[in-house]
PDB file of C-alpha atoms in Angstrom:
ATOM      1  CA  UNK N 290     109.075 106.135 107.953  1.00  0.00           C
ATOM      2  CA  UNK N 291     108.299 102.461 107.683  1.00  0.00           C
ATOM      3  CA  UNK N 292     111.184 100.923 109.618  1.00  0.00           C
ATOM      4  CA  UNK N 293     110.060  99.110 112.739  1.00  0.00           C
ATOM      5  CA  UNK N 294     112.752  98.615 115.333  1.00  0.00           C
ATOM      6  CA  UNK N 295     112.550  95.593 117.637  1.00  0.00           C
ATOM      7  CA  UNK N 296     111.698  96.120 121.278  1.00  0.00           C
ATOM      8  CA  UNK N 297     113.176  94.244 124.232  1.00  0.00           C
ATOM      9  CA  UNK N 298     110.028  92.081 124.198  1.00  0.00           C
ATOM     10  CA  UNK N 299     110.555  91.294 120.513  1.00  0.00           C
ATOM     11  CA  UNK N 300     114.117  90.174 121.209  1.00  0.00           C
ATOM     12  CA  UNK N 301     113.028  88.073 124.198  1.00  0.00           C
ATOM     13  CA  UNK N 302     110.443  86.373 121.985  1.00  0.00           C
ATOM     14  CA  UNK N 303     113.106  85.712 119.348  1.00  0.00           C
ATOM     15  CA  UNK N 304     115.278  84.058 121.999  1.00  0.00           C
ATOM     16  CA  UNK N 305     112.318  82.008 123.273  1.00  0.00           C
ATOM     17  CA  UNK N 306     111.591  80.812 119.743  1.00  0.00           C
ATOM     18  CA  UNK N 307     115.181  79.778 119.195  1.00  0.00           C
ATOM     19  CA  UNK N 308     116.229  82.302 116.580  1.00  0.00           C
ATOM     20  CA  UNK N 309     119.833  82.124 115.414  1.00  0.00           C
ATOM     21  CA  UNK N 310     122.174  84.174 117.608  1.00  0.00           C
ATOM     22  CA  UNK N 311     123.298  86.318 114.653  1.00  0.00           C
ATOM     23  CA  UNK N 312     119.676  87.349 114.026  1.00  0.00           C
ATOM     24  CA  UNK N 313     119.236  88.157 117.703  1.00  0.00           C
ATOM     25  CA  UNK N 314     122.478  90.167 117.702  1.00  0.00           C
ATOM     26  CA  UNK N 315     121.288  92.146 114.688  1.00  0.00           C
ATOM     27  CA  UNK N 316     117.924  92.763 116.349  1.00  0.00           C
ATOM     28  CA  UNK N 317     119.727  93.916 119.506  1.00  0.00           C
ATOM     29  CA  UNK N 318     121.709  96.452 117.484  1.00  0.00           C
ATOM     30  CA  UNK N 319     118.519  97.679 115.816  1.00  0.00           C
ATOM     31  CA  UNK N 320     116.820  97.978 119.196  1.00  0.00           C
ATOM     32  CA  UNK N 321     119.387 100.641 120.148  1.00  0.00           C
ATOM     33  CA  UNK N 322     118.001 102.729 117.297  1.00  0.00           C
ATOM     34  CA  UNK N 323     114.527 102.223 118.781  1.00  0.00           C
ATOM     35  CA  UNK N 324     115.744 103.722 122.053  1.00  0.00           C
ATOM     36  CA  UNK N 325     117.082 106.768 120.200  1.00  0.00           C
ATOM     37  CA  UNK N 326     113.770 107.047 118.348  1.00  0.00           C
ATOM     38  CA  UNK N 327     111.751 106.985 121.567  1.00  0.00           C
ATOM     39  CA  UNK N 328     114.059 109.554 123.179  1.00  0.00           C
ATOM     40  CA  UNK N 329     113.721 111.799 120.143  1.00  0.00           C
ATOM     41  CA  UNK N 330     109.919 111.657 120.277  1.00  0.00           C
ATOM     42  CA  UNK N 331     110.040 112.624 123.942  1.00  0.00           C
ATOM     43  CA  UNK N 332     112.408 115.518 123.192  1.00  0.00           C
ATOM     44  CA  UNK N 333     109.944 116.755 120.562  1.00  0.00           C
ATOM     45  CA  UNK N 334     107.085 116.557 123.059  1.00  0.00           C
ATOM     46  CA  UNK N 335     109.088 118.494 125.650  1.00  0.00           C
ATOM     47  CA  UNK N 336     110.401 121.136 123.216  1.00  0.00           C
ATOM     48  CA  UNK N 337     106.912 121.848 121.876  1.00  0.00           C
ATOM     49  CA  UNK N 338     104.968 121.424 125.136  1.00  0.00           C
ATOM     50  CA  UNK N 339     102.349 124.086 125.600  1.00  0.00           C
ATOM     51  CA  UNK N 340     102.621 125.485 122.068  1.00  0.00           C
ATOM     52  CA  UNK N 341      99.251 126.758 120.878  1.00  0.00           C
ATOM     53  CA  UNK N 342      98.125 127.820 117.420  1.00  0.00           C
ATOM     54  CA  UNK N 343      97.258 131.370 118.424  1.00  0.00           C
ATOM     55  CA  UNK N 344      96.333 133.381 115.358  1.00  0.00           C
ATOM     56  CA  UNK N 345      98.348 131.118 113.072  1.00  0.00           C
ATOM     57  CA  UNK N 346      97.034 129.207 110.084  1.00  0.00           C
ATOM     58  CA  UNK N 347      95.330 125.953 111.095  1.00  0.00           C
ATOM     59  CA  UNK N 348      95.555 122.526 109.490  1.00  0.00           C
ATOM     60  CA  UNK N 349      92.277 122.576 107.539  1.00  0.00           C
ATOM     61  CA  UNK N 350      92.510 126.322 107.028  1.00  0.00           C
ATOM     62  CA  UNK N 351      95.783 125.710 105.171  1.00  0.00           C
ATOM     63  CA  UNK N 352      93.939 123.250 102.941  1.00  0.00           C
ATOM     64  CA  UNK N 353      91.410 125.970 102.174  1.00  0.00           C
ATOM     65  CA  UNK N 354      94.280 128.252 101.196  1.00  0.00           C
ATOM     66  CA  UNK N 355      95.681 125.501  98.979  1.00  0.00           C
ATOM     67  CA  UNK N 356      92.257 125.145  97.346  1.00  0.00           C
ATOM     68  CA  UNK N 357      91.953 128.912  96.759  1.00  0.00           C
ATOM     69  CA  UNK N 358      88.829 128.907  98.943  1.00  0.00           C
ATOM     70  CA  UNK N 359      87.035 132.143  99.724  1.00  0.00           C
ATOM     71  CA  UNK N 360      87.308 133.854 103.124  1.00  0.00           C
ATOM     72  CA  UNK N 361      84.035 132.344 104.348  1.00  0.00           C
ATOM     73  CA  UNK N 362      85.165 128.785 103.610  1.00  0.00           C
ATOM     74  CA  UNK N 363      88.582 129.459 105.100  1.00  0.00           C
ATOM     75  CA  UNK N 364      86.947 130.755 108.315  1.00  0.00           C
ATOM     76  CA  UNK N 365      84.673 127.702 108.476  1.00  0.00           C
ATOM     77  CA  UNK N 366      87.683 125.378 108.167  1.00  0.00           C
ATOM     78  CA  UNK N 367      89.569 127.338 110.814  1.00  0.00           C
ATOM     79  CA  UNK N 368      86.630 126.887 113.175  1.00  0.00           C
ATOM     80  CA  UNK N 369      87.116 123.120 113.187  1.00  0.00           C
ATOM     81  CA  UNK N 370      90.909 123.262 113.431  1.00  0.00           C
ATOM     82  CA  UNK N 371      92.648 122.158 116.629  1.00  0.00           C
ATOM     83  CA  UNK N 372      94.133 125.233 118.255  1.00  0.00           C
ATOM     84  CA  UNK N 373      95.228 124.224 121.745  1.00  0.00           C
ATOM     85  CA  UNK N 374      96.884 120.781 121.717  1.00  0.00           C
ATOM     86  CA  UNK N 375      98.951 119.652 118.751  1.00  0.00           C
ATOM     87  CA  UNK N 376      99.073 116.149 120.278  1.00  0.00           C
ATOM     88  CA  UNK N 377      95.311 115.875 119.687  1.00  0.00           C
ATOM     89  CA  UNK N 378      95.808 115.988 115.911  1.00  0.00           C
ATOM     90  CA  UNK N 379      95.587 112.466 114.520  1.00  0.00           C
ATOM     91  CA  UNK N 380      97.842 111.070 111.811  1.00  0.00           C
ATOM     92  CA  UNK N 381      94.846 110.563 109.514  1.00  0.00           C
ATOM     93  CA  UNK N 382      94.224 114.317 109.519  1.00  0.00           C
ATOM     94  CA  UNK N 383      97.917 115.031 108.923  1.00  0.00           C
ATOM     95  CA  UNK N 384      97.934 112.676 105.944  1.00  0.00           C
ATOM     96  CA  UNK N 385      94.726 114.188 104.548  1.00  0.00           C
ATOM     97  CA  UNK N 386      96.257 117.640 104.952  1.00  0.00           C
ATOM     98  CA  UNK N 387      99.795 116.894 103.809  1.00  0.00           C
ATOM     99  CA  UNK N 388      99.921 119.995 101.590  1.00  0.00           C
ATOM    100  CA  UNK N 389      99.186 122.191 104.612  1.00  0.00           C
ATOM    101  CA  UNK N 390     102.907 122.247 105.370  1.00  0.00           C
ATOM    102  CA  UNK N 391     103.322 124.519 102.350  1.00  0.00           C
ATOM    103  CA  UNK N 392     100.660 126.970 103.517  1.00  0.00           C
ATOM    104  CA  UNK N 393     101.326 127.444 107.239  1.00  0.00           C
ATOM    105  CA  UNK N 394     102.557 130.752 108.538  1.00  0.00           C
ATOM    106  CA  UNK N 395     105.211 130.749 111.294  1.00  0.00           C
ATOM    107  CA  UNK N 396     102.667 130.187 114.100  1.00  0.00           C
ATOM    108  CA  UNK N 397     100.938 127.423 112.178  1.00  0.00           C
ATOM    109  CA  UNK N 398     104.232 125.694 111.433  1.00  0.00           C
ATOM    110  CA  UNK N 399     105.417 125.869 115.045  1.00  0.00           C
ATOM    111  CA  UNK N 400     102.098 124.408 116.251  1.00  0.00           C
ATOM    112  CA  UNK N 401     101.728 121.602 113.701  1.00  0.00           C
ATOM    113  CA  UNK N 402     105.370 120.634 113.147  1.00  0.00           C
ATOM    114  CA  UNK N 403     105.725 118.381 116.206  1.00  0.00           C
ATOM    115  CA  UNK N 404     102.576 116.445 115.249  1.00  0.00           C
ATOM    116  CA  UNK N 405     103.968 115.811 111.767  1.00  0.00           C
ATOM    117  CA  UNK N 406     107.406 114.856 113.122  1.00  0.00           C
ATOM    118  CA  UNK N 407     106.054 112.350 115.617  1.00  0.00           C
ATOM    119  CA  UNK N 408     103.616 110.882 113.090  1.00  0.00           C
ATOM    120  CA  UNK N 409     106.542 110.417 110.713  1.00  0.00           C
ATOM    121  CA  UNK N 410     108.717 108.815 113.395  1.00  0.00           C
ATOM    122  CA  UNK N 411     105.835 106.479 114.274  1.00  0.00           C
ATOM    123  CA  UNK N 412     105.531 105.465 110.623  1.00  0.00           C
ATOM    124  CA  UNK N 413     102.044 106.984 110.451  1.00  0.00           C
ATOM    125  CA  UNK N 414     102.760 109.882 108.087  1.00  0.00           C
ATOM    126  CA  UNK N 415     102.915 108.756 104.477  1.00  0.00           C
ATOM    127  CA  UNK N 416     104.525 111.741 102.790  1.00  0.00           C
ATOM    128  CA  UNK N 417     107.873 112.325 104.482  1.00  0.00           C
ATOM    129  CA  UNK N 418     109.102 115.536 106.034  1.00  0.00           C
ATOM    130  CA  UNK N 419     112.498 116.128 104.477  1.00  0.00           C
ATOM    131  CA  UNK N 420     111.377 118.352 101.598  1.00  0.00           C
ATOM    132  CA  UNK N 421     109.814 120.980 103.855  1.00  0.00           C
ATOM    133  CA  UNK N 422     112.740 120.912 106.275  1.00  0.00           C
ATOM    134  CA  UNK N 423     115.583 120.815 103.774  1.00  0.00           C
ATOM    135  CA  UNK N 424     114.490 122.346 100.477  1.00  0.00           C
ATOM    136  CA  UNK N 425     112.492 125.293 101.713  1.00  0.00           C
ATOM    137  CA  UNK N 426     113.453 126.304 105.247  1.00  0.00           C
ATOM    138  CA  UNK N 427     112.222 129.874 105.418  1.00  0.00           C
ATOM    139  CA  UNK N 428     110.368 132.366 107.604  1.00  0.00           C
ATOM    140  CA  UNK N 429     107.791 129.691 108.463  1.00  0.00           C
ATOM    141  CA  UNK N 430     110.405 128.390 110.927  1.00  0.00           C
ATOM    142  CA  UNK N 431     111.236 131.810 112.368  1.00  0.00           C
ATOM    143  CA  UNK N 432     109.266 131.323 115.607  1.00  0.00           C
ATOM    144  CA  UNK N 433     111.040 128.132 116.638  1.00  0.00           C
ATOM    145  CA  UNK N 434     112.874 128.501 119.922  1.00  0.00           C
ATOM    146  CA  UNK N 435     116.470 127.314 120.248  1.00  0.00           C
ATOM    147  CA  UNK N 436     115.368 124.007 121.893  1.00  0.00           C
ATOM    148  CA  UNK N 437     112.785 123.465 119.136  1.00  0.00           C
ATOM    149  CA  UNK N 438     115.364 124.119 116.404  1.00  0.00           C
ATOM    150  CA  UNK N 439     117.816 121.742 118.136  1.00  0.00           C
ATOM    151  CA  UNK N 440     115.266 118.936 118.289  1.00  0.00           C
ATOM    152  CA  UNK N 441     114.436 119.530 114.640  1.00  0.00           C
ATOM    153  CA  UNK N 442     118.140 119.142 113.875  1.00  0.00           C
ATOM    154  CA  UNK N 443     118.170 115.887 115.869  1.00  0.00           C
ATOM    155  CA  UNK N 444     115.188 114.683 113.860  1.00  0.00           C
ATOM    156  CA  UNK N 445     117.039 115.394 110.599  1.00  0.00           C
ATOM    157  CA  UNK N 446     120.156 113.633 111.898  1.00  0.00           C
ATOM    158  CA  UNK N 447     117.992 110.625 112.767  1.00  0.00           C
ATOM    159  CA  UNK N 448     116.160 110.380 109.437  1.00  0.00           C
ATOM    160  CA  UNK N 449     119.391 110.868 107.504  1.00  0.00           C
ATOM    161  CA  UNK N 450     120.164 107.216 108.263  1.00  0.00           C
ATOM    162  CA  UNK N 451     116.668 105.899 107.584  1.00  0.00           C
ATOM    163  CA  UNK N 452     116.161 103.766 104.454  1.00  0.00           C
ATOM    164  CA  UNK N 453     112.994 105.698 103.537  1.00  0.00           C
ATOM    165  CA  UNK N 454     115.056 108.894 103.332  1.00  0.00           C
ATOM    166  CA  UNK N 455     117.993 107.504 101.327  1.00  0.00           C
ATOM    167  CA  UNK N 456     117.042 109.603  98.297  1.00  0.00           C
ATOM    168  CA  UNK N 457     117.004 112.749 100.456  1.00  0.00           C
ATOM    169  CA  UNK N 458     120.358 112.264 102.230  1.00  0.00           C
ATOM    170  CA  UNK N 459     122.208 114.856 100.169  1.00  0.00           C
ATOM    171  CA  UNK N 460     119.532 117.475 100.885  1.00  0.00           C
ATOM    172  CA  UNK N 461     119.425 116.544 104.568  1.00  0.00           C
ATOM    173  CA  UNK N 462     123.214 116.844 104.903  1.00  0.00           C
ATOM    174  CA  UNK N 463     123.216 120.198 103.116  1.00  0.00           C
ATOM    175  CA  UNK N 464     120.429 121.546 105.332  1.00  0.00           C
ATOM    176  CA  UNK N 465     122.290 120.366 108.448  1.00  0.00           C
ATOM    177  CA  UNK N 466     125.441 122.133 107.281  1.00  0.00           C
ATOM    178  CA  UNK N 467     123.814 125.322 105.974  1.00  0.00           C
ATOM    179  CA  UNK N 468     120.541 125.938 107.777  1.00  0.00           C
ATOM    180  CA  UNK N 469     119.861 123.697 110.764  1.00  0.00           C
ATOM    181  CA  UNK N 470     123.274 124.264 112.317  1.00  0.00           C
ATOM    182  CA  UNK N 471     123.838 123.547 115.983  1.00  0.00           C
TER     183      UNK N 471
END
C-alpha cells in the first residue's frame, strides 16, 4: 500500500509554509485516515500478541516447499526461521518470501499473517494481501481466534478504500459478505 497519509506535523508544516487552505483541509481529512491506520496496526499487534509458530510451517520453510526442496533442505530452512516473535520478521524477508503465503499451514498462517498485514499497511510489502484473504480463504485461517478474525475483517474494510486495492474491491466486498463476516 503506497498511500502516505499526512501526520499532524505534516499539516503544521503546510500551515507554516503558507499552503492554500483547501490543500490543508484536504490533508486534514486524509490525516483522519492515518489515525484509523495507526489504530488498526495496534489492534493487529494486540490480537496477535504472544502468537508463536509452534510446529507450523515457517517463512523460509514455506519457500522450500514452493521450490519442491527435499526434507533436508526444508529442515535447514526451518532452522533459520523466526519462531517466537512475528514482529521480528522484517519486510525484506516478507517480500523475498511472498509466495510463502500459499504454503503455510494454519499455524504458519496465524504466526506470519500479522507481520504481512502490518508490512502492507506500512507500505513495505510490495505484493498486496487481498488475493490470499479474499480468493482463497480456507483451512489455513482455521486457527484464528475471534479477535484475530475481527481485526482481519477490519483490515479488509480499510484496504477496500485504498487506491492500490481498487482492482480488488469486488473480491474484498464478496469476502466480507461471504467469509469474513462479523
